[in-house]
């Protein structure tokens, strides 16, 4: 198999015909499958600056985002006066808020209950279990599980806990890539070898790039809905404090089912969303732009006619803050736009103020929004 074609697939550049060609090649032999896994792990571990295609793909996505109308009911950023406001706010925010120490780190919980804090590192850090078995490597904000052979007769599970304000990535032993959003937890086997299926458990939100394996379905279990696939790319959001759980499909096909009622199912094709209501216990099928739902992987939040209370939840997770809103006017509004999470959250609030006046105060990591006096 041409390696360029495989890297084209990994960078979401392959056509449907090329994707099927790769899938057929993987299924031809175990050697092909292992070669694909090795290439995928090498791709995942490579520094981003050395992957030209990755950079191009990211720039293309950023360009699409910049073309979208920016913040507000219409377009707040058209107000040039906001520039002066942002300069003064930035100084205040960095002194009053940004220097607040981050209390939480990404935590890896091993099978025996022991935990390791995963601080951002530029060098490879070997991850081992309590008996010294090498499980994988950590580099920057990701873990790559390199050991594909079973260490014990029983399945051993690790759990990754990602706090608000951070994202993380894990490459599982079958080379499936999981991007974890802020406030998410993923439980998974250290190795899939010897198991009938590839089952993981998610709380929060994640984007999955599942390695194709017809003999071993990949299953994601949550408190609300379950996902079953053979090999595909999809986003799944199931935060406990959201009114809905939803799955968006980028590539392939998935089966979505209600956790407590497995007969309540929905099949998804690319660019479709299954949205499950926790109140009515029903699914709704929506046609979506997948980029709006996975932009968080690249540090962007995109809102499309989003109610203000729902938008606040996303800001709380991205910035690791608590936001209380006492403005009835804002609570009834919807917003369309995009946010770069590298920007201060106060910049966003001040842009919103131009369209709908309100006051806010900051104490430690709590932001309180009130009606203007």
mmCIF file of C-alpha atoms in Angstrom:
data_model
loop_
_atom_site.group_PDB
_atom_site.id
_atom_site.type_symbol
_atom_site.label_atom_id
_atom_site.label_comp_id
_atom_site.label_asym_id
_atom_site.label_seq_id
_atom_site.Cartn_x
_atom_site.Cartn_y
_atom_site.Cartn_z
ATOM 1 C CA UNK A 1 0.000 0.000 0.000
ATOM 2 C CA UNK A 2 1.220 3.491 -0.876
ATOM 3 C CA UNK A 3 2.160 5.259 2.374
ATOM 4 C CA UNK A 4 1.202 8.624 0.895
ATOM 5 C CA UNK A 5 -2.349 7.363 0.482
ATOM 6 C CA UNK A 6 -2.454 6.218 4.110
ATOM 7 C CA UNK A 7 -1.188 9.603 5.346
ATOM 8 C CA UNK A 8 -3.732 11.249 3.073
ATOM 9 C CA UNK A 9 -6.420 9.242 4.856
ATOM 10 C CA UNK A 10 -5.050 10.104 8.312
ATOM 11 C CA UNK A 11 -5.206 13.792 7.425
ATOM 12 C CA UNK A 12 -8.850 13.537 6.263
ATOM 13 C CA UNK A 13 -7.886 14.136 2.615
ATOM 14 C CA UNK A 14 -8.799 10.772 1.107
ATOM 15 C CA UNK A 15 -11.836 10.305 -1.131
ATOM 16 C CA UNK A 16 -14.506 7.687 -0.404
ATOM 17 C CA UNK A 17 -12.961 5.448 -3.073
ATOM 18 C CA UNK A 18 -9.487 5.804 -1.530
ATOM 19 C CA UNK A 19 -10.856 5.140 1.961
ATOM 20 C CA UNK A 20 -12.507 1.938 0.781
ATOM 21 C CA UNK A 21 -9.263 0.907 -0.939
ATOM 22 C CA UNK A 22 -7.398 1.299 2.375
ATOM 23 C CA UNK A 23 -10.096 -0.624 4.284
ATOM 24 C CA UNK A 24 -9.937 -3.491 1.777
ATOM 25 C CA UNK A 25 -6.144 -3.589 2.054
ATOM 26 C CA UNK A 26 -6.310 -3.711 5.883
ATOM 27 C CA UNK A 27 -8.737 -6.625 5.767
ATOM 28 C CA UNK A 28 -6.582 -8.616 3.320
ATOM 29 C CA UNK A 29 -4.074 -9.826 5.924
ATOM 30 C CA UNK A 30 -2.966 -9.454 9.539
ATOM 31 C CA UNK A 31 0.378 -8.072 8.324
ATOM 32 C CA UNK A 32 -1.396 -5.260 6.496
ATOM 33 C CA UNK A 33 -3.423 -4.480 9.609
ATOM 34 C CA UNK A 34 -0.288 -4.323 11.779
ATOM 35 C CA UNK A 35 1.510 -2.154 9.196
ATOM 36 C CA UNK A 36 -1.416 0.281 9.210
ATOM 37 C CA UNK A 37 -1.403 0.376 13.020
ATOM 38 C CA UNK A 38 2.343 1.100 13.041
ATOM 39 C CA UNK A 39 1.985 3.901 10.472
ATOM 40 C CA UNK A 40 -0.935 5.436 12.356
ATOM 41 C CA UNK A 41 0.994 5.447 15.623
ATOM 42 C CA UNK A 42 4.054 6.975 13.926
ATOM 43 C CA UNK A 43 1.796 9.663 12.450
ATOM 44 C CA UNK A 44 0.258 10.353 15.864
ATOM 45 C CA UNK A 45 3.648 10.642 17.581
ATOM 46 C CA UNK A 46 5.238 12.893 14.944
ATOM 47 C CA UNK A 47 5.696 16.560 15.938
ATOM 48 C CA UNK A 48 2.985 18.680 14.345
ATOM 49 C CA UNK A 49 5.508 21.004 12.716
ATOM 50 C CA UNK A 50 6.939 18.088 10.729
ATOM 51 C CA UNK A 51 3.595 17.111 9.266
ATOM 52 C CA UNK A 52 2.985 19.455 6.371
ATOM 53 C CA UNK A 53 -0.393 17.940 5.573
ATOM 54 C CA UNK A 54 -1.508 18.359 9.169
ATOM 55 C CA UNK A 55 -0.552 22.020 9.053
ATOM 56 C CA UNK A 56 -2.340 22.557 5.748
ATOM 57 C CA UNK A 57 -5.482 20.838 7.013
ATOM 58 C CA UNK A 58 -5.488 22.989 10.137
ATOM 59 C CA UNK A 59 -4.977 26.181 8.143
ATOM 60 C CA UNK A 60 -7.841 25.243 5.848
ATOM 61 C CA UNK A 61 -10.121 24.701 8.807
ATOM 62 C CA UNK A 62 -9.045 27.993 10.372
ATOM 63 C CA UNK A 63 -9.709 29.774 7.093
ATOM 64 C CA UNK A 64 -13.213 28.340 6.990
ATOM 65 C CA UNK A 65 -13.807 29.464 10.555
ATOM 66 C CA UNK A 66 -12.575 32.996 9.873
ATOM 67 C CA UNK A 67 -14.988 33.302 6.953
ATOM 68 C CA UNK A 68 -17.937 32.574 9.221
ATOM 69 C CA UNK A 69 -19.734 35.526 10.839
ATOM 70 C CA UNK A 70 -18.026 36.292 14.108
ATOM 71 C CA UNK A 71 -19.575 36.767 17.467
ATOM 72 C CA UNK A 72 -23.036 38.026 18.224
ATOM 73 C CA UNK A 73 -26.581 37.802 17.078
ATOM 74 C CA UNK A 74 -25.283 39.253 13.791
ATOM 75 C CA UNK A 75 -21.591 40.262 13.704
ATOM 76 C CA UNK A 76 -20.118 41.878 16.795
ATOM 77 C CA UNK A 77 -16.563 42.008 15.517
ATOM 78 C CA UNK A 78 -17.498 44.592 12.914
ATOM 79 C CA UNK A 79 -17.335 47.162 15.696
ATOM 80 C CA UNK A 80 -13.862 48.665 15.553
ATOM 81 C CA UNK A 81 -14.383 50.225 18.974
ATOM 82 C CA UNK A 82 -14.029 46.763 20.451
ATOM 83 C CA UNK A 83 -10.278 46.848 19.789
ATOM 84 C CA UNK A 84 -9.675 49.593 22.354
ATOM 85 C CA UNK A 85 -11.902 47.804 24.810
ATOM 86 C CA UNK A 86 -10.048 44.516 24.388
ATOM 87 C CA UNK A 87 -6.668 46.083 25.097
ATOM 88 C CA UNK A 88 -7.786 47.447 28.458
ATOM 89 C CA UNK A 89 -9.652 44.277 29.349
ATOM 90 C CA UNK A 90 -6.714 42.054 28.480
ATOM 91 C CA UNK A 91 -4.508 43.839 30.996
ATOM 92 C CA UNK A 92 -7.159 43.533 33.701
ATOM 93 C CA UNK A 93 -7.817 39.888 32.967
ATOM 94 C CA UNK A 94 -4.202 38.774 32.997
ATOM 95 C CA UNK A 95 -3.659 40.377 36.391
ATOM 96 C CA UNK A 96 -6.979 39.414 37.929
ATOM 97 C CA UNK A 97 -7.713 36.028 36.391
ATOM 98 C CA UNK A 98 -5.055 34.395 34.229
ATOM 99 C CA UNK A 99 -2.518 34.188 37.040
ATOM 100 C CA UNK A 100 -4.879 32.073 39.097
ATOM 101 C CA UNK A 101 -3.076 28.727 39.443
ATOM 102 C CA UNK A 102 -4.691 25.820 37.632
ATOM 103 C CA UNK A 103 -5.732 23.376 40.328
ATOM 104 C CA UNK A 104 -6.373 20.348 38.140
ATOM 105 C CA UNK A 105 -4.149 18.341 35.826
ATOM 106 C CA UNK A 106 -4.932 15.515 33.444
ATOM 107 C CA UNK A 107 -4.937 12.339 35.557
ATOM 108 C CA UNK A 108 -4.256 8.755 34.460
ATOM 109 C CA UNK A 109 -5.772 6.146 36.770
ATOM 110 C CA UNK A 110 -4.208 2.698 36.478
ATOM 111 C CA UNK A 111 -6.006 -0.594 36.862
ATOM 112 C CA UNK A 112 -5.060 -0.935 40.532
ATOM 113 C CA UNK A 113 -6.403 2.519 41.410
ATOM 114 C CA UNK A 114 -3.037 4.302 41.511
ATOM 115 C CA UNK A 115 -2.985 7.655 39.727
ATOM 116 C CA UNK A 116 -0.416 9.650 37.757
ATOM 117 C CA UNK A 117 -0.652 13.352 36.918
ATOM 118 C CA UNK A 118 0.179 13.934 33.262
ATOM 119 C CA UNK A 119 1.915 17.277 33.004
ATOM 120 C CA UNK A 120 2.708 18.656 29.561
ATOM 121 C CA UNK A 121 6.149 17.466 28.475
ATOM 122 C CA UNK A 122 8.188 17.932 25.301
ATOM 123 C CA UNK A 123 10.104 14.685 25.792
ATOM 124 C CA UNK A 124 8.767 11.133 25.639
ATOM 125 C CA UNK A 125 7.739 9.819 29.043
ATOM 126 C CA UNK A 126 7.347 6.062 29.417
ATOM 127 C CA UNK A 127 4.051 4.950 30.965
ATOM 128 C CA UNK A 128 4.280 1.717 32.997
ATOM 129 C CA UNK A 129 1.999 -0.259 35.283
ATOM 130 C CA UNK A 130 2.866 -1.043 38.901
ATOM 131 C CA UNK A 131 4.751 -4.177 37.840
ATOM 132 C CA UNK A 132 6.979 -2.276 35.460
ATOM 133 C CA UNK A 133 5.345 -3.387 32.208
ATOM 134 C CA UNK A 134 5.670 -0.712 29.520
ATOM 135 C CA UNK A 135 2.214 0.376 28.389
ATOM 136 C CA UNK A 136 3.086 3.289 26.130
ATOM 137 C CA UNK A 137 4.559 6.763 25.918
ATOM 138 C CA UNK A 138 3.382 10.255 26.776
ATOM 139 C CA UNK A 139 4.456 13.240 24.711
ATOM 140 C CA UNK A 140 2.938 16.683 25.256
ATOM 141 C CA UNK A 141 -0.828 16.294 25.605
ATOM 142 C CA UNK A 142 -1.183 12.717 24.396
ATOM 143 C CA UNK A 143 -0.511 9.090 25.318
ATOM 144 C CA UNK A 144 0.275 6.437 22.725
ATOM 145 C CA UNK A 145 -0.228 2.850 23.882
ATOM 146 C CA UNK A 146 2.501 0.881 22.121
ATOM 147 C CA UNK A 147 2.076 -2.564 23.679
ATOM 148 C CA UNK A 148 -0.424 -4.628 21.655
ATOM 149 C CA UNK A 149 0.204 -7.975 23.384
ATOM 150 C CA UNK A 150 -1.769 -9.009 26.504
ATOM 151 C CA UNK A 151 0.238 -8.505 29.714
ATOM 152 C CA UNK A 152 -2.093 -10.606 31.884
ATOM 153 C CA UNK A 153 -4.902 -13.074 31.309
ATOM 154 C CA UNK A 154 -7.431 -10.507 32.519
ATOM 155 C CA UNK A 155 -8.211 -7.223 30.797
ATOM 156 C CA UNK A 156 -6.599 -4.245 32.538
ATOM 157 C CA UNK A 157 -8.328 -0.880 32.299
ATOM 158 C CA UNK A 158 -6.922 2.635 32.505
ATOM 159 C CA UNK A 159 -8.993 5.776 33.014
ATOM 160 C CA UNK A 160 -8.085 9.231 31.685
ATOM 161 C CA UNK A 161 -9.646 12.231 33.431
ATOM 162 C CA UNK A 162 -9.367 15.578 31.612
ATOM 163 C CA UNK A 163 -10.313 18.657 33.694
ATOM 164 C CA UNK A 164 -12.033 21.803 32.475
ATOM 165 C CA UNK A 165 -9.643 24.095 30.621
ATOM 166 C CA UNK A 166 -7.710 21.293 28.912
ATOM 167 C CA UNK A 167 -7.948 18.759 26.099
ATOM 168 C CA UNK A 168 -6.013 15.510 25.658
ATOM 169 C CA UNK A 169 -5.457 12.774 23.098
ATOM 170 C CA UNK A 170 -4.942 9.036 23.524
ATOM 171 C CA UNK A 171 -3.917 6.502 20.877
ATOM 172 C CA UNK A 172 -5.254 3.135 21.978
ATOM 173 C CA UNK A 173 -3.443 -0.166 21.436
ATOM 174 C CA UNK A 174 -5.342 -0.822 18.176
ATOM 175 C CA UNK A 175 -4.208 2.636 16.919
ATOM 176 C CA UNK A 176 -7.668 4.183 17.376
ATOM 177 C CA UNK A 177 -7.202 7.885 18.149
ATOM 178 C CA UNK A 178 -9.443 9.527 20.767
ATOM 179 C CA UNK A 179 -9.468 13.310 21.212
ATOM 180 C CA UNK A 180 -10.878 14.156 24.656
ATOM 181 C CA UNK A 181 -12.539 17.516 25.251
ATOM 182 C CA UNK A 182 -12.423 19.460 28.529
ATOM 183 C CA UNK A 183 -14.280 17.885 31.442
ATOM 184 C CA UNK A 184 -14.209 14.379 29.948
ATOM 185 C CA UNK A 185 -13.351 10.908 31.261
ATOM 186 C CA UNK A 186 -12.470 7.826 29.198
ATOM 187 C CA UNK A 187 -12.101 4.275 30.553
ATOM 188 C CA UNK A 188 -10.485 1.737 28.203
ATOM 189 C CA UNK A 189 -8.521 -1.548 28.122
ATOM 190 C CA UNK A 190 -4.745 -1.219 28.016
ATOM 191 C CA UNK A 191 -4.753 -3.892 25.295
ATOM 192 C CA UNK A 192 -7.617 -5.163 23.139
ATOM 193 C CA UNK A 193 -5.837 -8.440 22.332
ATOM 194 C CA UNK A 194 -7.871 -11.433 23.471
ATOM 195 C CA UNK A 195 -11.129 -9.458 23.787
ATOM 196 C CA UNK A 196 -14.227 -10.094 21.670
ATOM 197 C CA UNK A 197 -14.815 -6.389 21.159
ATOM 198 C CA UNK A 198 -13.164 -3.043 21.736
ATOM 199 C CA UNK A 199 -15.289 -1.466 24.447
ATOM 200 C CA UNK A 200 -14.616 1.891 26.123
ATOM 201 C CA UNK A 201 -16.668 4.119 28.438
ATOM 202 C CA UNK A 202 -17.032 7.897 28.002
ATOM 203 C CA UNK A 203 -18.317 10.779 30.079
ATOM 204 C CA UNK A 204 -18.084 14.205 28.421
ATOM 205 C CA UNK A 205 -17.084 14.677 24.780
ATOM 206 C CA UNK A 206 -14.633 12.978 22.436
ATOM 207 C CA UNK A 207 -13.839 12.646 18.744
ATOM 208 C CA UNK A 208 -12.996 9.076 17.738
ATOM 209 C CA UNK A 209 -10.890 7.947 14.757
ATOM 210 C CA UNK A 210 -11.550 4.222 14.968
ATOM 211 C CA UNK A 211 -9.235 1.708 13.316
ATOM 212 C CA UNK A 212 -11.199 -0.675 11.109
ATOM 213 C CA UNK A 213 -11.542 -4.229 12.430
ATOM 214 C CA UNK A 214 -14.604 -6.202 11.240
ATOM 215 C CA UNK A 215 -13.959 -9.011 13.720
ATOM 216 C CA UNK A 216 -13.879 -6.723 16.750
ATOM 217 C CA UNK A 217 -16.552 -3.986 16.896
ATOM 218 C CA UNK A 218 -15.637 -0.753 18.642
ATOM 219 C CA UNK A 219 -18.239 0.160 21.283
ATOM 220 C CA UNK A 220 -18.542 3.385 23.257
ATOM 221 C CA UNK A 221 -20.747 3.160 26.332
ATOM 222 C CA UNK A 222 -22.174 6.223 28.116
ATOM 223 C CA UNK A 223 -24.898 6.907 30.681
ATOM 224 C CA UNK A 224 -27.276 7.935 27.895
ATOM 225 C CA UNK A 225 -26.457 6.409 24.509
ATOM 226 C CA UNK A 226 -24.131 3.729 23.165
ATOM 227 C CA UNK A 227 -22.214 3.721 19.875
ATOM 228 C CA UNK A 228 -21.133 0.665 17.882
ATOM 229 C CA UNK A 229 -18.830 0.864 14.841
ATOM 230 C CA UNK A 230 -16.295 -1.219 12.925
ATOM 231 C CA UNK A 231 -14.065 1.611 11.722
ATOM 232 C CA UNK A 232 -15.043 5.242 11.337
ATOM 233 C CA UNK A 233 -14.684 8.836 12.574
ATOM 234 C CA UNK A 234 -17.329 10.392 14.785
ATOM 235 C CA UNK A 235 -17.896 12.924 17.563
ATOM 236 C CA UNK A 236 -19.797 11.993 20.722
ATOM 237 C CA UNK A 237 -20.960 14.406 23.438
ATOM 238 C CA UNK A 238 -22.594 13.138 26.611
ATOM 239 C CA UNK A 239 -21.948 15.588 29.446
ATOM 240 C CA UNK A 240 -23.935 14.895 32.599
ATOM 241 C CA UNK A 241 -25.140 18.510 32.912
ATOM 242 C CA UNK A 242 -26.421 18.773 29.319
ATOM 243 C CA UNK A 243 -30.061 18.222 28.361
ATOM 244 C CA UNK A 244 -29.079 16.231 25.272
ATOM 245 C CA UNK A 245 -26.537 13.594 24.256
ATOM 246 C CA UNK A 246 -25.527 13.661 20.595
ATOM 247 C CA UNK A 247 -23.347 11.891 18.052
ATOM 248 C CA UNK A 248 -22.108 13.387 14.762
ATOM 249 C CA UNK A 249 -20.653 11.184 12.025
ATOM 250 C CA UNK A 250 -17.763 12.298 9.843
ATOM 251 C CA UNK A 251 -16.970 9.074 7.994
ATOM 252 C CA UNK A 252 -18.276 5.522 7.701
ATOM 253 C CA UNK A 253 -21.389 4.390 9.575
ATOM 254 C CA UNK A 254 -22.422 4.030 13.220
ATOM 255 C CA UNK A 255 -25.235 2.458 15.181
ATOM 256 C CA UNK A 256 -26.529 4.634 18.025
ATOM 257 C CA UNK A 257 -28.686 3.095 20.740
ATOM 258 C CA UNK A 258 -30.248 4.198 24.018
ATOM 259 C CA UNK A 259 -28.286 2.797 26.952
ATOM 260 C CA UNK A 260 -31.342 1.686 28.942
ATOM 261 C CA UNK A 261 -33.350 0.624 25.885
ATOM 262 C CA UNK A 262 -31.040 -1.041 23.321
ATOM 263 C CA UNK A 263 -33.949 -1.531 20.882
ATOM 264 C CA UNK A 264 -34.253 2.246 20.507
ATOM 265 C CA UNK A 265 -31.642 2.707 17.760
ATOM 266 C CA UNK A 266 -30.625 5.012 14.941
ATOM 267 C CA UNK A 267 -28.205 4.460 12.039
ATOM 268 C CA UNK A 268 -26.066 7.397 10.950
ATOM 269 C CA UNK A 269 -24.468 8.282 7.618
ATOM 270 C CA UNK A 270 -21.783 11.007 7.255
ATOM 271 C CA UNK A 271 -22.818 14.589 8.145
ATOM 272 C CA UNK A 272 -25.788 13.396 10.188
ATOM 273 C CA UNK A 273 -26.393 13.865 13.898
ATOM 274 C CA UNK A 274 -28.343 11.690 16.306
ATOM 275 C CA UNK A 275 -29.584 13.918 19.138
ATOM 276 C CA UNK A 276 -31.060 12.136 22.144
ATOM 277 C CA UNK A 277 -33.272 13.982 24.637
ATOM 278 C CA UNK A 278 -32.784 13.032 28.278
ATOM 279 C CA UNK A 279 -36.286 14.325 29.000
ATOM 280 C CA UNK A 280 -38.363 12.662 26.266
ATOM 281 C CA UNK A 281 -36.040 9.658 25.771
ATOM 282 C CA UNK A 282 -36.266 10.076 21.999
ATOM 283 C CA UNK A 283 -33.831 10.500 19.109
ATOM 284 C CA UNK A 284 -33.902 13.276 16.521
ATOM 285 C CA UNK A 285 -31.999 13.066 13.221
ATOM 286 C CA UNK A 286 -30.329 16.286 12.008
ATOM 287 C CA UNK A 287 -28.204 17.194 8.993
ATOM 288 C CA UNK A 288 -25.114 19.053 10.223
ATOM 289 C CA UNK A 289 -21.777 20.587 9.198
ATOM 290 C CA UNK A 290 -19.341 18.243 10.942
ATOM 291 C CA UNK A 291 -16.671 20.978 11.194
ATOM 292 C CA UNK A 292 -18.901 22.941 13.568
ATOM 293 C CA UNK A 293 -18.864 20.007 15.974
ATOM 294 C CA UNK A 294 -15.182 19.019 15.859
ATOM 295 C CA UNK A 295 -13.536 22.464 15.725
ATOM 296 C CA UNK A 296 -12.825 22.162 19.467
ATOM 297 C CA UNK A 297 -10.033 19.720 18.570
ATOM 298 C CA UNK A 298 -8.160 22.665 17.031
ATOM 299 C CA UNK A 299 -8.935 25.127 19.828
ATOM 300 C CA UNK A 300 -12.025 26.715 18.268
ATOM 301 C CA UNK A 301 -15.598 26.837 19.530
ATOM 302 C CA UNK A 302 -18.239 27.413 16.864
ATOM 303 C CA UNK A 303 -21.760 28.456 17.813
ATOM 304 C CA UNK A 304 -24.723 28.391 15.454
ATOM 305 C CA UNK A 305 -27.966 29.820 16.796
ATOM 306 C CA UNK A 306 -26.930 28.545 20.218
ATOM 307 C CA UNK A 307 -28.929 29.576 23.303
ATOM 308 C CA UNK A 308 -26.867 31.660 25.703
ATOM 309 C CA UNK A 309 -27.126 29.174 28.639
ATOM 310 C CA UNK A 310 -25.786 26.393 26.412
ATOM 311 C CA UNK A 311 -22.961 28.606 25.177
ATOM 312 C CA UNK A 312 -21.965 29.400 28.780
ATOM 313 C CA UNK A 313 -21.498 25.686 29.492
ATOM 314 C CA UNK A 314 -19.031 25.424 26.604
ATOM 315 C CA UNK A 315 -17.137 28.489 27.808
ATOM 316 C CA UNK A 316 -16.998 27.103 31.358
ATOM 317 C CA UNK A 317 -15.458 23.852 30.110
ATOM 318 C CA UNK A 318 -12.986 25.501 27.753
ATOM 319 C CA UNK A 319 -11.758 28.105 30.271
ATOM 320 C CA UNK A 320 -12.169 26.160 33.534
ATOM 321 C CA UNK A 321 -14.392 28.828 35.095
ATOM 322 C CA UNK A 322 -17.842 29.043 36.658
ATOM 323 C CA UNK A 323 -20.219 31.531 35.009
ATOM 324 C CA UNK A 324 -23.515 32.545 36.619
ATOM 325 C CA UNK A 325 -25.993 34.539 34.563
ATOM 326 C CA UNK A 326 -28.621 36.784 36.207
ATOM 327 C CA UNK A 327 -29.536 38.578 32.984
ATOM 328 C CA UNK A 328 -32.970 37.471 31.761
ATOM 329 C CA UNK A 329 -32.372 39.246 28.454
ATOM 330 C CA UNK A 330 -29.234 37.221 27.684
ATOM 331 C CA UNK A 331 -30.816 33.974 28.820
ATOM 332 C CA UNK A 332 -33.407 34.278 26.046
ATOM 333 C CA UNK A 333 -30.982 35.051 23.226
ATOM 334 C CA UNK A 334 -29.180 32.870 20.703
ATOM 335 C CA UNK A 335 -25.730 33.519 19.286
ATOM 336 C CA UNK A 336 -23.773 32.625 16.157
ATOM 337 C CA UNK A 337 -20.004 32.954 15.857
ATOM 338 C CA UNK A 338 -16.630 31.428 16.661
ATOM 339 C CA UNK A 339 -14.173 31.673 19.548
ATOM 340 C CA UNK A 340 -10.469 30.908 19.736
ATOM 341 C CA UNK A 341 -9.938 29.439 23.198
ATOM 342 C CA UNK A 342 -6.504 31.050 23.339
ATOM 343 C CA UNK A 343 -8.296 34.385 23.698
ATOM 344 C CA UNK A 344 -9.239 35.578 27.188
ATOM 345 C CA UNK A 345 -12.797 34.748 28.139
ATOM 346 C CA UNK A 346 -13.314 38.395 29.110
ATOM 347 C CA UNK A 347 -12.650 39.385 25.500
ATOM 348 C CA UNK A 348 -15.652 37.311 24.551
ATOM 349 C CA UNK A 349 -17.833 38.805 27.259
ATOM 350 C CA UNK A 350 -16.920 42.330 26.205
ATOM 351 C CA UNK A 351 -17.783 41.588 22.592
ATOM 352 C CA UNK A 352 -21.141 40.276 23.719
ATOM 353 C CA UNK A 353 -21.702 43.449 25.728
ATOM 354 C CA UNK A 354 -21.591 45.550 22.581
ATOM 355 C CA UNK A 355 -24.669 43.810 21.230
ATOM 356 C CA UNK A 356 -26.519 43.245 24.520
ATOM 357 C CA UNK A 357 -25.372 45.450 27.439
ATOM 358 C CA UNK A 358 -24.731 43.725 30.763
ATOM 359 C CA UNK A 359 -22.326 43.901 33.693
ATOM 360 C CA UNK A 360 -20.015 41.196 34.991
ATOM 361 C CA UNK A 361 -17.605 40.719 37.862
ATOM 362 C CA UNK A 362 -14.782 38.235 38.408
ATOM 363 C CA UNK A 363 -13.733 36.693 41.700
ATOM 364 C CA UNK A 364 -11.134 33.949 41.575
ATOM 365 C CA UNK A 365 -12.483 31.637 38.847
ATOM 366 C CA UNK A 366 -16.123 32.675 39.055
ATOM 367 C CA UNK A 367 -17.712 35.136 36.621
ATOM 368 C CA UNK A 368 -21.045 36.699 37.577
ATOM 369 C CA UNK A 369 -23.196 38.302 34.866
ATOM 370 C CA UNK A 370 -25.871 40.818 35.909
ATOM 371 C CA UNK A 371 -28.304 43.233 34.296
ATOM 372 C CA UNK A 372 -26.877 46.721 33.602
ATOM 373 C CA UNK A 373 -27.666 49.351 36.233
#
